[in-house]
XYZ file of C-alpha atoms in Angstrom:
484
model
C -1.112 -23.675 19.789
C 1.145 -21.377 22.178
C 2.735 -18.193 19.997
C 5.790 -19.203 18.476
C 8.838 -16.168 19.146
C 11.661 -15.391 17.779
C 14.430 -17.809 16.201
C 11.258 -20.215 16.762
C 8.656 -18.310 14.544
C 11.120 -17.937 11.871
C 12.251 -21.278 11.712
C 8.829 -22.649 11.802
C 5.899 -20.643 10.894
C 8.140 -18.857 8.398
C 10.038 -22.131 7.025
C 13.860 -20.251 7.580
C 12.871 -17.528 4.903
C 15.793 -16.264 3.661
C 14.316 -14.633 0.155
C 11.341 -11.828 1.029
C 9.149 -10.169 -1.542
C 8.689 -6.308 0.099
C 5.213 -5.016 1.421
C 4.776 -2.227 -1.397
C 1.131 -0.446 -1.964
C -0.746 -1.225 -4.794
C 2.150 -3.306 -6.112
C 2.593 -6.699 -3.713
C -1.223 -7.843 -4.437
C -1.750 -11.465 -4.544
C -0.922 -12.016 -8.512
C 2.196 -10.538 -7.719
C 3.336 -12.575 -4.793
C 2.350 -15.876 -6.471
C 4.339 -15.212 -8.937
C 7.607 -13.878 -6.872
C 6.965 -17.590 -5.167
C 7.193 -19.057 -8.342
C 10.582 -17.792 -8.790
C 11.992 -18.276 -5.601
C 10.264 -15.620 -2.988
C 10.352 -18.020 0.505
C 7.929 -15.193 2.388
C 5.483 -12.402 0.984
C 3.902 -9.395 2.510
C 1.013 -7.782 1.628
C 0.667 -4.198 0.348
C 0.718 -1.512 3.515
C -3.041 -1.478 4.405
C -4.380 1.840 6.388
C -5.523 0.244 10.208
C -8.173 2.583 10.381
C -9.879 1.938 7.194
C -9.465 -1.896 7.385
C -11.378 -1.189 10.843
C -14.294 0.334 9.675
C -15.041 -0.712 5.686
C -15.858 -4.068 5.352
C -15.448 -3.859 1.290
C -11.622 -2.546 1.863
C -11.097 -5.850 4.178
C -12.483 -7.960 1.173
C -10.852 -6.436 -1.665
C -8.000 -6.354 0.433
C -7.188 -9.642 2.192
C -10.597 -12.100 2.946
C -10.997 -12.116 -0.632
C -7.316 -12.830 -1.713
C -6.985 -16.129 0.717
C -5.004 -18.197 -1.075
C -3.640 -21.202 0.415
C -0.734 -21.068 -2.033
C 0.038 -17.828 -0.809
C 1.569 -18.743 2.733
C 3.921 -18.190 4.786
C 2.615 -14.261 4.895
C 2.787 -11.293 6.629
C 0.001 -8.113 7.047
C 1.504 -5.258 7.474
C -0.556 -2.429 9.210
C 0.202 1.681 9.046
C -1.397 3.187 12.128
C -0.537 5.374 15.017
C -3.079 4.736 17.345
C -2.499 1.340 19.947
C -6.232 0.166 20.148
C -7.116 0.938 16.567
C -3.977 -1.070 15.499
C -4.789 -3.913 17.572
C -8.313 -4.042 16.760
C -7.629 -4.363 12.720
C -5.222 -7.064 13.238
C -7.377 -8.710 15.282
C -9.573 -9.032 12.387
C -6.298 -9.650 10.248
C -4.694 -12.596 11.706
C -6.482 -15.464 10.750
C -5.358 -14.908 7.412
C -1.911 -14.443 7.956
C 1.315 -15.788 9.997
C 1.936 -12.515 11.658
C 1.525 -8.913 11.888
C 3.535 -6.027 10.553
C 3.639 -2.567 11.984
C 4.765 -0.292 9.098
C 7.745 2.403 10.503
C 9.293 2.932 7.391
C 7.369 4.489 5.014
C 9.278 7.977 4.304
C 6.781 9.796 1.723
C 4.522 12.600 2.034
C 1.060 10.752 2.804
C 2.865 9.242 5.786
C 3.890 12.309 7.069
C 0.751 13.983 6.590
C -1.067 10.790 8.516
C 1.643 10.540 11.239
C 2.513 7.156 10.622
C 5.287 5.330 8.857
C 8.539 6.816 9.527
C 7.090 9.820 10.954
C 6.792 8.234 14.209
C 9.852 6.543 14.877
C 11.114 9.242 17.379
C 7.790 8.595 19.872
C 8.882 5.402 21.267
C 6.939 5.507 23.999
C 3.859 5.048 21.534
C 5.356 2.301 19.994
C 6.223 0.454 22.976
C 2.383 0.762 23.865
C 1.139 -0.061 20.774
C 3.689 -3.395 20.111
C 3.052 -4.434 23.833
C -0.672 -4.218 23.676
C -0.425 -6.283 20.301
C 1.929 -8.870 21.642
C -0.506 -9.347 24.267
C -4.104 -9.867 22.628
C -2.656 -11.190 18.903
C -2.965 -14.471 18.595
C 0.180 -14.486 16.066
C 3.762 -12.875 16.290
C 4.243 -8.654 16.004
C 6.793 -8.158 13.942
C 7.975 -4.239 12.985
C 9.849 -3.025 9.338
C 11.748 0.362 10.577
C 14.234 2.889 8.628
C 17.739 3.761 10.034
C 18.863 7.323 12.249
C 21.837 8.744 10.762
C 23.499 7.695 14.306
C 24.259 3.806 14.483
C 24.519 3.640 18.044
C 20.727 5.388 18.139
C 19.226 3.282 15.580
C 20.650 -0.195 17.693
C 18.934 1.640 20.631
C 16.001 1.926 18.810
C 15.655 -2.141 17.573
C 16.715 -2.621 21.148
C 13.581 -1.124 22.225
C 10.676 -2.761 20.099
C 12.443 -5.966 20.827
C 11.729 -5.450 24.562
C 8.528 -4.297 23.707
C 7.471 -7.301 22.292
C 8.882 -7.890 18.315
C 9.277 -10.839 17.187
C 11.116 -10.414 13.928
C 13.053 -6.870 12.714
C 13.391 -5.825 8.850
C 15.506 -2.966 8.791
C 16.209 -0.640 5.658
C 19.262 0.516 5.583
C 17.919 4.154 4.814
C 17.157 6.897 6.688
C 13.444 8.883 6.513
C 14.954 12.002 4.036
C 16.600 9.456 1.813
C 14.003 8.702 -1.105
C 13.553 9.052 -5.135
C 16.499 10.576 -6.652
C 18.239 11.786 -2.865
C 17.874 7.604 -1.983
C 21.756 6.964 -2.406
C 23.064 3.445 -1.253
C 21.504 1.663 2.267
C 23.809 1.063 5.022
C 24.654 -2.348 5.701
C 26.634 -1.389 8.718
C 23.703 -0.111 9.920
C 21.913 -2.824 9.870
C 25.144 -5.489 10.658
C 25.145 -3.510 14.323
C 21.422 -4.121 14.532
C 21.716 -7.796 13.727
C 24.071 -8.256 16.315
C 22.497 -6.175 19.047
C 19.233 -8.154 19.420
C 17.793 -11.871 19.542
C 15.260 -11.764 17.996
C 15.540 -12.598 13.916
C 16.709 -9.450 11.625
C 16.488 -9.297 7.633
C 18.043 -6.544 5.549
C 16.110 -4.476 3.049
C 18.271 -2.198 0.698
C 20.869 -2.368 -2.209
C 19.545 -5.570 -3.826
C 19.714 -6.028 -7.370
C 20.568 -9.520 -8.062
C 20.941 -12.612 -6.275
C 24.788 -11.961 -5.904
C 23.748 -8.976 -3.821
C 21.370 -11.208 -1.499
C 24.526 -13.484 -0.960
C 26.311 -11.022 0.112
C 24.433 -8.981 2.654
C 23.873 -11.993 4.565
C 27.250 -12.992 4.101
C 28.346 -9.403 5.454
C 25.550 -8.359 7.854
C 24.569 -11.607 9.351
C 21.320 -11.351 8.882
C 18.334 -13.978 8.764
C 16.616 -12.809 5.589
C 16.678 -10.014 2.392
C 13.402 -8.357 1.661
C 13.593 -7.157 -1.538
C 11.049 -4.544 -3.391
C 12.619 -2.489 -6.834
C 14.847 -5.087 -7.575
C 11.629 -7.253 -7.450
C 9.672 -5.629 -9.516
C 12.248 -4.691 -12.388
C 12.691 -8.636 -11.822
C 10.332 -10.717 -10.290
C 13.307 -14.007 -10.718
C 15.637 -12.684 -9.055
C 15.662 -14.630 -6.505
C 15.913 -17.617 -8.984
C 19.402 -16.023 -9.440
C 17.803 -15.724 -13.156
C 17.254 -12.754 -15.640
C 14.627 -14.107 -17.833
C 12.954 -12.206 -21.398
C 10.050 -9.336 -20.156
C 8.078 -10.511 -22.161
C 7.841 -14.060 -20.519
C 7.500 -12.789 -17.112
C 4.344 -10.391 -18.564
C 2.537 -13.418 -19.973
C 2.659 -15.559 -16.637
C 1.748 -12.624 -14.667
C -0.667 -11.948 -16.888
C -2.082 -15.450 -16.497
C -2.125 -15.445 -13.176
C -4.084 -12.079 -12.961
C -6.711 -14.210 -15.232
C -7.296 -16.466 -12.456
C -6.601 -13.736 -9.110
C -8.030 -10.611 -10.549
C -6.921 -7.234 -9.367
C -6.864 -3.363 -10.702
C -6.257 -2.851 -13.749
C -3.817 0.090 -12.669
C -1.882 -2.378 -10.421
C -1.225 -4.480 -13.890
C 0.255 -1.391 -15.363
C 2.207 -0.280 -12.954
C 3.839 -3.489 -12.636
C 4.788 -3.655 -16.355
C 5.994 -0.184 -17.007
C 8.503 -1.703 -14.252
C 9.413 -4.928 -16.097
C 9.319 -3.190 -19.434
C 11.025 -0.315 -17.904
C 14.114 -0.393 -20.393
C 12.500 -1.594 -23.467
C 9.564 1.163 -23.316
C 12.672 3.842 -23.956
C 12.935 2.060 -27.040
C 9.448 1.802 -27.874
C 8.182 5.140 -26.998
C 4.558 4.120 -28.434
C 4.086 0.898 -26.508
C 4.286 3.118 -23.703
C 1.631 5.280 -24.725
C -0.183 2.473 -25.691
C 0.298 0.632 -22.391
C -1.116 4.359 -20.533
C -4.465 4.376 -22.599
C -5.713 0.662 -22.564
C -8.452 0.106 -20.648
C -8.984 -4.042 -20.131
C -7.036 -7.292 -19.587
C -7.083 -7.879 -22.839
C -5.475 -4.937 -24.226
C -2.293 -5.517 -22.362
C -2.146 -8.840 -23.281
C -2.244 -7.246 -26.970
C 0.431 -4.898 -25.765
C 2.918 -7.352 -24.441
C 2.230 -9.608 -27.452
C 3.341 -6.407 -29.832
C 6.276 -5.763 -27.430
C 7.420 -9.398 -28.055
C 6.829 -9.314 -31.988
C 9.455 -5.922 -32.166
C 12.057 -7.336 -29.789
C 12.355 -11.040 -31.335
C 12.415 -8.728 -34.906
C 15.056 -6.673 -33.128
C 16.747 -10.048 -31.803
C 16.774 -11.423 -35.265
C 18.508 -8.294 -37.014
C 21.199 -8.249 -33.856
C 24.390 -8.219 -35.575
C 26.985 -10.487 -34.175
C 28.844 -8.845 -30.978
C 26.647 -6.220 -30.555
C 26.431 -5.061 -27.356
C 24.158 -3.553 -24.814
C 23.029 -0.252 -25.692
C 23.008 3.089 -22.498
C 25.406 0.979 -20.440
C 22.904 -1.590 -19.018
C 24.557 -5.087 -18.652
C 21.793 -6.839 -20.978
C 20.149 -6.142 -24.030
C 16.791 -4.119 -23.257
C 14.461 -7.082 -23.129
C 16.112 -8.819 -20.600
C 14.512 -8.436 -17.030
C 17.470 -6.060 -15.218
C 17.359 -3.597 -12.224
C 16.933 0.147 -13.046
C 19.351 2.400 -10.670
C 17.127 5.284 -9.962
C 19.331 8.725 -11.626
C 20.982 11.119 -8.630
C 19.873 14.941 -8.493
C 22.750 15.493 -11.000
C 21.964 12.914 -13.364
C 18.303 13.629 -12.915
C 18.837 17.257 -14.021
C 21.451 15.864 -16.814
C 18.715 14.174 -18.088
C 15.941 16.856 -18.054
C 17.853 19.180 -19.914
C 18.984 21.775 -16.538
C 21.264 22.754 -14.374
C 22.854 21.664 -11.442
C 22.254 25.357 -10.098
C 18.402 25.148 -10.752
C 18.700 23.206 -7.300
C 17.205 20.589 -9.121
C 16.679 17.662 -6.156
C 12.595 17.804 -6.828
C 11.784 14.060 -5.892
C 8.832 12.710 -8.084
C 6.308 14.338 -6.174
C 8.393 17.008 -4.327
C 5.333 19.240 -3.348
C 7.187 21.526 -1.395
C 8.843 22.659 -4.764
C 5.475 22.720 -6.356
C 3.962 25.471 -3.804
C 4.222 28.692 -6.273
C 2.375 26.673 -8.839
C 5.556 27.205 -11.401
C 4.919 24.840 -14.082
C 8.508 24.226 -14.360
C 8.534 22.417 -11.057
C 4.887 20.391 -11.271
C 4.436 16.480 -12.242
C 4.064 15.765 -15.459
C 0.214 14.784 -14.218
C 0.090 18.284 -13.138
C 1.645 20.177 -16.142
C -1.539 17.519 -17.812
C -4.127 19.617 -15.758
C -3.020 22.962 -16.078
C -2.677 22.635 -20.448
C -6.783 21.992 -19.679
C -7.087 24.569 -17.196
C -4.427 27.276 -17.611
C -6.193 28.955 -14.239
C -5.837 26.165 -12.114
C -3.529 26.952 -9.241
C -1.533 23.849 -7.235
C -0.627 26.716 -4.048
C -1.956 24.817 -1.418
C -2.284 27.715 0.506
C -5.570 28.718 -1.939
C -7.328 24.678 -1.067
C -10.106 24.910 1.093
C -9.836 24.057 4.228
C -11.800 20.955 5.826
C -12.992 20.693 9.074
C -12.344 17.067 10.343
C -14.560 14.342 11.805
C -15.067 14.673 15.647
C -14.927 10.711 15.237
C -12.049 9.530 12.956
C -10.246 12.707 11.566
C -11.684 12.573 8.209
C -13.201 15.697 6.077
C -16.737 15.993 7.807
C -19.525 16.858 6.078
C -20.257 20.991 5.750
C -23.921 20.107 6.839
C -23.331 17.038 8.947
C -25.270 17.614 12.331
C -22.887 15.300 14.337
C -20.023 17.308 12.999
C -18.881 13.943 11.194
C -17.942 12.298 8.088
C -20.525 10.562 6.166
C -19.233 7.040 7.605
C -19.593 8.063 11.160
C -22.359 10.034 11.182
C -24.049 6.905 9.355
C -23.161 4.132 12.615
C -24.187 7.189 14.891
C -27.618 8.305 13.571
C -28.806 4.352 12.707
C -27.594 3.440 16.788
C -29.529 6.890 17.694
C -32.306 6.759 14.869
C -31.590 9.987 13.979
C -31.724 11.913 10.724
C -28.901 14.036 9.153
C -30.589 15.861 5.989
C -26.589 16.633 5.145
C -25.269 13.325 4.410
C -28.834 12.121 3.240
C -29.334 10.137 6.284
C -33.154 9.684 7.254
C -33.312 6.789 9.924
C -35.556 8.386 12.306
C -38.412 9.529 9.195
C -37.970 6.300 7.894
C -38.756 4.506 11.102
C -41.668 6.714 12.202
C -43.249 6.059 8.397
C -42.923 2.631 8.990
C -44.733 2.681 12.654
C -47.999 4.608 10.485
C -47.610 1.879 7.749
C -47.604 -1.118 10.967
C -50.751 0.506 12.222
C -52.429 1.227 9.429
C -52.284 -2.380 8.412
C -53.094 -3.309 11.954
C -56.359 -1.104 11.089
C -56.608 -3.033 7.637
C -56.893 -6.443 9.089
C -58.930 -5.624 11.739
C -61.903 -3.116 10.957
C -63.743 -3.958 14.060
C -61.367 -2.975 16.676
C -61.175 -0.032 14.082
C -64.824 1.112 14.338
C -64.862 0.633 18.154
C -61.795 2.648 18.565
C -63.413 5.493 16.506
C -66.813 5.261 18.330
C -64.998 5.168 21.865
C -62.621 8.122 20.439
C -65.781 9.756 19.771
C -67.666 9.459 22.875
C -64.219 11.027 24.678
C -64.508 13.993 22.072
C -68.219 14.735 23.468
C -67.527 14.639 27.072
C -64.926 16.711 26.300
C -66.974 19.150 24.687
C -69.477 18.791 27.356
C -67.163 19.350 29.738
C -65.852 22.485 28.399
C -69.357 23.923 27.912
């Protein structure tokens, strides 16, 4: 079939999705997105997979996408981080028979995309993304489609979609943020942004940004014109709300739960996603919490959620009559809600300092971390320094690693190829080489097995054996007549 573009591939491969479950890491697996189309999610991505690695590991492919093919589970959309055109192409060339399009990944603000120059790290080289959208648009057998962040300029950022469309983009999700607004410093998402975006191009826009209930949905397409809302937090915190529904946590846990039964994935993944639908109801029930941190199987959650549901219907029962809402939220605690991540001033309100501590630390604000002051460190940090009161976090005191002539991995210290241990493995079995540094012994393991072929060559045929060693002597004495 030709490749469908535009208001085309929308409308058909895509079935007019106007409801979009977000491409998250570790948190948009395949239990997760069968249940957001349950309640209402029209079109899922998958979690941000790294191009590179999907290239070369075979296990992360499987894990990954070939082993979560679902036919349930369509329309969807892969989305890719990379930075490099043929190494992009090349993974989604082994992506898109599982999927309805491709995904290039330019809005990822945090630290690990910075430090792999991808994300949003690379929306000022356009001329790298105009090679690396054209060349996909050309060889891909489905759409290219591209999820970007806002400049703080509108008419730059219009310039911008402007751009990958002519480059060959076939659909535009644009979050109404820019790259430096995250954790506590996110603020609100500009719809105007993205309103001048939707009506600068042709090719289909949705809006990502500010949603918290269906209401909100409603009314960014109603004010920005757009195609579609992609949706992630407000997801998570409440996987109906698309459904226009805000359903017990409890119920939501069990048929996720379920559904992990039958699709299995991580058991961190599971966590994560409750301690986001329990989010308000684990401030209550400070040892659930703890609880939920330590299990270690399927089953244990289940025994969690079923203890979290025994003290809320107790709590439910001894409700006295008006009661309301407790910390301002706009439904009782066990009532799937949104959570409206705290400001820098709230954030420090609620950790017990000042405003004048400059206290803007994101979650995992490493630049304030640098010094090693435990003041400033992750809780998961403060955890490693009560064991080890030595331990230092100033990264200027890490060793430093030398990186893979091949991929730009850590190499190995003793690698002879100057390689890490996944390189140097495809280069010394195409070479038959050995590298004693990465335990690598192709070339000593072929030679033994040339003296184990000829010794049972000897084995089976003594004859040719005992002529070879008669003729072989014969040789030796005109040699040593020779010599005399």
């Amino acid at each position: 079939m030709p490749k469908l573009r535009g208001e085309a591939f929308w409308r058909e491969t895509l079935r007019s999705a106007h409801y979009v479950v977000a491409p998250m890491v570790d948190q948009s697996e395949l239990a997760w997105r069968l249940l957001s189309r349950r309640h209402g999610a029209q079109l899922c991505y998958t979690p941000m997979l790294h191009a590179q690695v999907f290239l070369r590991d075979a296990n992360y492919r499987r894990e990954n996408l070939y082993g979560e093919a679902c036919p349930e589970d369509r329309p969807l959309i892969v989305q890719f981080c990379a930075n490099d055109p043929e190494v992009f192409v090349q993974a989604a060339l082994l992506a898109q028979d599982y999927c309805d399009a491709i995904d290039l990944n330019l809005g990822c603000p945090q630290m690990i995309a910075k430090r792999g120059h991808y994300g949003a790290f690379l929306q000022e080289e356009w001329d790298l993304l105009q090679r690396m959208i054209l060349l996909a648009n050309e060889k891909l057998s489905v759409p290219i489609t591209c999820k970007i962040r806002v400049f703080p300029e509108i008419a730059k950022t219009v310039k911008y979609a402007q751009m990958l469309e002519k480059a060959g983009c076939q659909l535009l999700t644009v979050h109404g943020r820019t790259k430096e607004q995250k954790g506590p410093l996110a603020g609100v998402a500009s719809w105007e942004h993205i309103q001048a975006v939707r009506k600068a191009v042709n090719i289909p826009v949705f809006a990502n940004g500010n949603i918290q209930c269906l209401r909100d949905v409603e009314e960014c397409i109603r004010k920005t014109g757009v195609h579609g809302v992609m949706s992630a937090e407000g997801n998570l915190h409440n996987p109906a709300l698309f459904e226009g529904r805000n359903p017990l946590v409890w119920e939501m846990a069990e048929e996720y739960l379920e559904i992990v039964q039958k699709h299995p994935c991580p058991l961190s993944y599971v966590r994560a996603h409750l301690f986001k639908l329990w989010h308000h109801t684990l401030q209550v029930y400070q040892q659930l919490r703890d609880e939920l941190a330590k299990v270690k199987t399927l089953e244990g959650i289940v025994d969690v959620n079923r203890e979290l549901k025994l003290r809320c219907q107790e709590e439910i029962a001894n409700q006295k009559e008006g009661e309301k809402p407790k910390e301002g939220l706009p439904f009782f605690h066990w009532i799937c809600q949104p959570y409206i991540r705290p400001g820098p001033k709230e954030r420090c309100k609620e950790n017990g300092t000042r405003e004048s501590d400059k206290c803007v630390r994101g979650k995992r604000a490493l630049e304030e971390e640098e010094d090693g002051n435990s003041e400033l460190l992750s809780k998961n940090k403060q955890k490693k320094k009560l064991r080890n009161p030595n331990k230092s976090f100033d990264p200027s005191l890490k060793p430093k690693y030398a990186k893979c002539d091949q991929c730009g991995n850590p190499k190995g210290n003793k690698c002879v190829f100057n390689m890490c241990r996944g390189c140097c493995k495809k280069r010394a079995f195409k070479e038959t080489a050995d590298c004693p540094g990465h335990g690598l012994l192709f070339k000593t393991k072929y030679e033994k097995s040339l003296l184990w072929q000829s010794s049972q060559r000897v084995t089976q045929n003594p004859e040719v054996s005992r002529r070879g060693d008669v003729a072989a002597g014969e040789a030796a004495a005109l040699q040593e007549a020779g010599d005399s």
